[in-house]
CSV table of C-alpha atoms in Angstrom, one decimal:
chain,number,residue,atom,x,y,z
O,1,UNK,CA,106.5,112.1,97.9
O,2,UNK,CA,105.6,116.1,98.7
O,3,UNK,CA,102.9,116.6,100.5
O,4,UNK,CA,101.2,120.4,100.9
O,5,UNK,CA,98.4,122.1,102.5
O,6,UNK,CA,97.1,125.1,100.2
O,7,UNK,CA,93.5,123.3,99.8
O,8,UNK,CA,93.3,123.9,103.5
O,9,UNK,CA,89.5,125.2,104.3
O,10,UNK,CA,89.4,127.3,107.6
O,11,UNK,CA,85.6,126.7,109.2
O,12,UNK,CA,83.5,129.4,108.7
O,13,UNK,CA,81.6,131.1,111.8
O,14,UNK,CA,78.1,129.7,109.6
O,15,UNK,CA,78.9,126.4,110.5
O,16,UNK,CA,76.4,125.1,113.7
O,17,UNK,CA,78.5,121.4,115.1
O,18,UNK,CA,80.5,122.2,117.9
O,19,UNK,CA,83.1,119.6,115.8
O,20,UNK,CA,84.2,121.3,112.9
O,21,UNK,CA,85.9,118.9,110.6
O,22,UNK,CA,88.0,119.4,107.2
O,23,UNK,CA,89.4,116.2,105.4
O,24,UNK,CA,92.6,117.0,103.3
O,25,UNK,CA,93.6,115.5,100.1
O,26,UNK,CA,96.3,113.1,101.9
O,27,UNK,CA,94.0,112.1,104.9
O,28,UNK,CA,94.9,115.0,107.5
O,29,UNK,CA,92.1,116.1,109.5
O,30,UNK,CA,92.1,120.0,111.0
O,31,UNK,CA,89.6,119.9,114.0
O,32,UNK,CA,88.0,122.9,116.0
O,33,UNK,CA,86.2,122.1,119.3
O,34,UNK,CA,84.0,124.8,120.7
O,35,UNK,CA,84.5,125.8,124.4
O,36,UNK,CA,82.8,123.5,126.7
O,37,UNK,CA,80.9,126.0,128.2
O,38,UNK,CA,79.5,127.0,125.2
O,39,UNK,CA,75.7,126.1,124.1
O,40,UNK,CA,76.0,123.4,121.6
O,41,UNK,CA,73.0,124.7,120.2
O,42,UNK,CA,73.2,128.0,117.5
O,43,UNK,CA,69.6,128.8,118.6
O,44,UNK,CA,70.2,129.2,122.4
O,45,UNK,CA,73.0,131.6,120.9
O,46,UNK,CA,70.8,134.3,120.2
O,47,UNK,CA,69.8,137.4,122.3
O,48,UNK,CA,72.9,136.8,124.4
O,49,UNK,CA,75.3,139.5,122.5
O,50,UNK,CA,78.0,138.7,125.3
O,51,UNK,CA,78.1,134.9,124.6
O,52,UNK,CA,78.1,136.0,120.5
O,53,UNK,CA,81.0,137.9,120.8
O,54,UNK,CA,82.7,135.9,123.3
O,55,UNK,CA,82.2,132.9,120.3
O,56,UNK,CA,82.9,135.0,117.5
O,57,UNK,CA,86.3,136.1,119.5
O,58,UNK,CA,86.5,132.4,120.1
O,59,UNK,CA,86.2,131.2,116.6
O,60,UNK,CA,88.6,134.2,115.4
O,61,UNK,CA,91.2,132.7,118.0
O,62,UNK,CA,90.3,129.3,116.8
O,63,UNK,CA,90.6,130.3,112.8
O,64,UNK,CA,94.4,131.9,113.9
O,65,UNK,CA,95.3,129.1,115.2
O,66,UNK,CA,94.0,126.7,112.6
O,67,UNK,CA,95.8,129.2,110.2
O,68,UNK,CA,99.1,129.6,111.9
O,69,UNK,CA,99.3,125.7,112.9
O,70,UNK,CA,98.3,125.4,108.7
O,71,UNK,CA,101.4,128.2,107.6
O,72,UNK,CA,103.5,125.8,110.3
O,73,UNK,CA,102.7,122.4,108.9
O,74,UNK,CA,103.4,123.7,105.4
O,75,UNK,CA,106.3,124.8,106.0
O,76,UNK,CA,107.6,121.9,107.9
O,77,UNK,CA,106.3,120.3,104.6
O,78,UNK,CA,108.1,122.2,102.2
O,79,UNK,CA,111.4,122.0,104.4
O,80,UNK,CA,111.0,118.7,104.7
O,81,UNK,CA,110.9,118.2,100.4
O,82,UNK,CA,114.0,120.8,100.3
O,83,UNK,CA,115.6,118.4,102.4
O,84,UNK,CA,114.7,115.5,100.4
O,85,UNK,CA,115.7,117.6,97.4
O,86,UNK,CA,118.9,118.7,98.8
O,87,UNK,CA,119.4,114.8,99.8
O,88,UNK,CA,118.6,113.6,96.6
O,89,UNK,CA,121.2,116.1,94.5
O,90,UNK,CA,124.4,115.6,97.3
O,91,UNK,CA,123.7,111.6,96.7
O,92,UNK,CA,123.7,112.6,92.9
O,93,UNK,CA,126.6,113.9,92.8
O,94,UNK,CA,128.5,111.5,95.2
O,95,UNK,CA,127.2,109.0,92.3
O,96,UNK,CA,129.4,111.2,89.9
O,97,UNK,CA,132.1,111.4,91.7
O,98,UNK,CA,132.1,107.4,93.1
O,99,UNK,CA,131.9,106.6,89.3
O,100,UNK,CA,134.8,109.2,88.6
O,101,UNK,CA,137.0,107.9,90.8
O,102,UNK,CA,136.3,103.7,90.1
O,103,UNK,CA,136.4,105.1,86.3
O,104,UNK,CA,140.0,106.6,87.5
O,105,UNK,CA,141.1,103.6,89.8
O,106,UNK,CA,140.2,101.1,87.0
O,107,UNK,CA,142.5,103.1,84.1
O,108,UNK,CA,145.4,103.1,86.8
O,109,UNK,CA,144.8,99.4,87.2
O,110,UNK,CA,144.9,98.9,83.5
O,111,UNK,CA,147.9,100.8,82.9
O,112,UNK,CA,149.5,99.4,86.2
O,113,UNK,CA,148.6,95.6,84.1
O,114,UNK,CA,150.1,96.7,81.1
O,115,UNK,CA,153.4,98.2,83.0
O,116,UNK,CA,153.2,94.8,84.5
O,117,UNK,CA,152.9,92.8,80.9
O,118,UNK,CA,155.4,94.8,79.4
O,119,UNK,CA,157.6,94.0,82.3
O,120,UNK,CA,157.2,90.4,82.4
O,121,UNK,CA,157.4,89.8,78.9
O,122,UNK,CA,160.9,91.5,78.6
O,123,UNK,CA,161.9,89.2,81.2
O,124,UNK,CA,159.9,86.5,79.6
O,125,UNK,CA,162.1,87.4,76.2
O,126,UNK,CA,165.5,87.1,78.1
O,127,UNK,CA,164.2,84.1,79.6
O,128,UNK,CA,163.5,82.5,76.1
O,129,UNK,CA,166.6,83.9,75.0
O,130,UNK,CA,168.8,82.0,77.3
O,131,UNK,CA,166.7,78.8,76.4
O,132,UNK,CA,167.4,79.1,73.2
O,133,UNK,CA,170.8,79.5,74.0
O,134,UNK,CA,171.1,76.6,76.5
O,135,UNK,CA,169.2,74.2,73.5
O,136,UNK,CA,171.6,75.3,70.8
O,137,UNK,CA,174.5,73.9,73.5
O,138,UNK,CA,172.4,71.3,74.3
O,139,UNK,CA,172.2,70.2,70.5
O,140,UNK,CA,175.7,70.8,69.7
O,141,UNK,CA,176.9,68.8,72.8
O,142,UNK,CA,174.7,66.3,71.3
O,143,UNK,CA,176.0,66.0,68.0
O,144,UNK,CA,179.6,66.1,69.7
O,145,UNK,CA,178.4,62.7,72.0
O,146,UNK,CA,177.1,60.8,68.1
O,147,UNK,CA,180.4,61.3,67.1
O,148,UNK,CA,182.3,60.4,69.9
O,149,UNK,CA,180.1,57.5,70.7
O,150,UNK,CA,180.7,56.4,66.7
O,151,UNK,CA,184.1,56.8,67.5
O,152,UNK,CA,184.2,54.3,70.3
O,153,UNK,CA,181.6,52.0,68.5
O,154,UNK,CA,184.7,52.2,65.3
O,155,UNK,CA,187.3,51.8,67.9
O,156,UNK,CA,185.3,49.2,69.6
O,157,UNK,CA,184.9,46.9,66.5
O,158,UNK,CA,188.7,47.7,65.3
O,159,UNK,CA,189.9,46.1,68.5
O,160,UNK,CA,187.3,43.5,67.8
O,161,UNK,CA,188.8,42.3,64.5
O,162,UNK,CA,192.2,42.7,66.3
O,163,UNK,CA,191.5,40.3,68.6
O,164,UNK,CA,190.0,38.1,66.8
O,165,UNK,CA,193.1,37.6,64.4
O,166,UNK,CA,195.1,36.5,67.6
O,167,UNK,CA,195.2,33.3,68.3
C-alpha cells in the first residue's frame, strides 16, 4: 500500500479558528494551534500592527513547519515504498533462484535414480543369470535322480523275481 502527501493543503493566514485542521485522503490530520497568548478572536486583531506581524510571523513559522514536517513525512513515505519495492524484487528473485536450485537438485536426484536403476539392474541381470544357471543344474540333477531312482525301482523288482524263484 503507498501512501503520499502531495494533496497536502497548508492553512492560509484567511482562516479565523485558532485550530486549523486539514483531513488527508488516508485519514492523517495536519494541525496548527495559535499561540496561547494570542486573541482568539480575528477582530480584536486589528489596530495592533505589533500583534499582526508578530501572527503573521507566527503563521509563516507555523506554514514552514507544516511544510517541512510535510517534505519529511513524504519522504519517509516514499522511502518506506522503495523499501517495500526493493523488498519485494530481492524476495523475487530469491524465488528464482530457490526454484533454480530445487529445479537443479531434483535433475541430480533423477539422474542419481537412474545411475542407481542402471546399477541395480545389471546386478539384478547377473543375479538372474546365475538362477538360471543354478535351475538348469537343478533340472538336470533332476532328471539324473528319475533315472537313477528307475534304476533301483528295475533293480528292485529284478531281485524281487529272484527271490521269489528260490525256494
Amino acid at each position: 500500500m503507498d501512501f503520499f502527501f502531495d494533496d497536502l493543503a497548508l492553512p492560509s493566514s484567511s482562516q479565523s479558528t485558532s485550530d486549523m485542521q486539514h483531513e488527508e485522503p488516508h485519514g492523517f490530520t495536519a494541525e496548527t494551534h495559535l499561540s496561547p497568548d494570542m486573541p482568539e478572536d480575528p477582530k480584536s486583531w486589528s489596530g495592533k500592527s505589533s500583534l499582526t506581524s508578530a501572527t503573521e510571523g507566527q503563521e509563516q513559522h507555523t506554514s514552514s513547519s507544516i511544510a517541512e514536517i510535510s517534505r519529511r513525512v513524504q519522504e519517509l513515505v516514499e522511502k518506506m515504498n522503495d523499501s517495500r519495492t526493493t523488498n519485494q524484487q530481492v524476495l523475487d528473485s530469491f524465488q528464482e533462484k530457490l526454484v533454480e536450485k530445487v529445479t537443479e537438485t531434483c535433475q541430480k536426484m533423477k539422474e542419481h535414480m537412474y545411475t542407481i536403476y542402471d546399477e541395480t539392474s545389471k546386478e539384478m541381470e547377473v543375479m538372474l543369470q546365475e538362477l538360471c544357471e543354478v535351475l538348469e543344474s537343478c533340472t538336470k540333477l533332476n532328471s539324473e535322480l528319475e533315472e537313477a531312482s528307475q534304476a533301483l525301482e528295475s533293480l528292485r523288482g529284478a531281485l524281487a523275481i529272484t527271490q521269489a524263484s528260490e525256494p
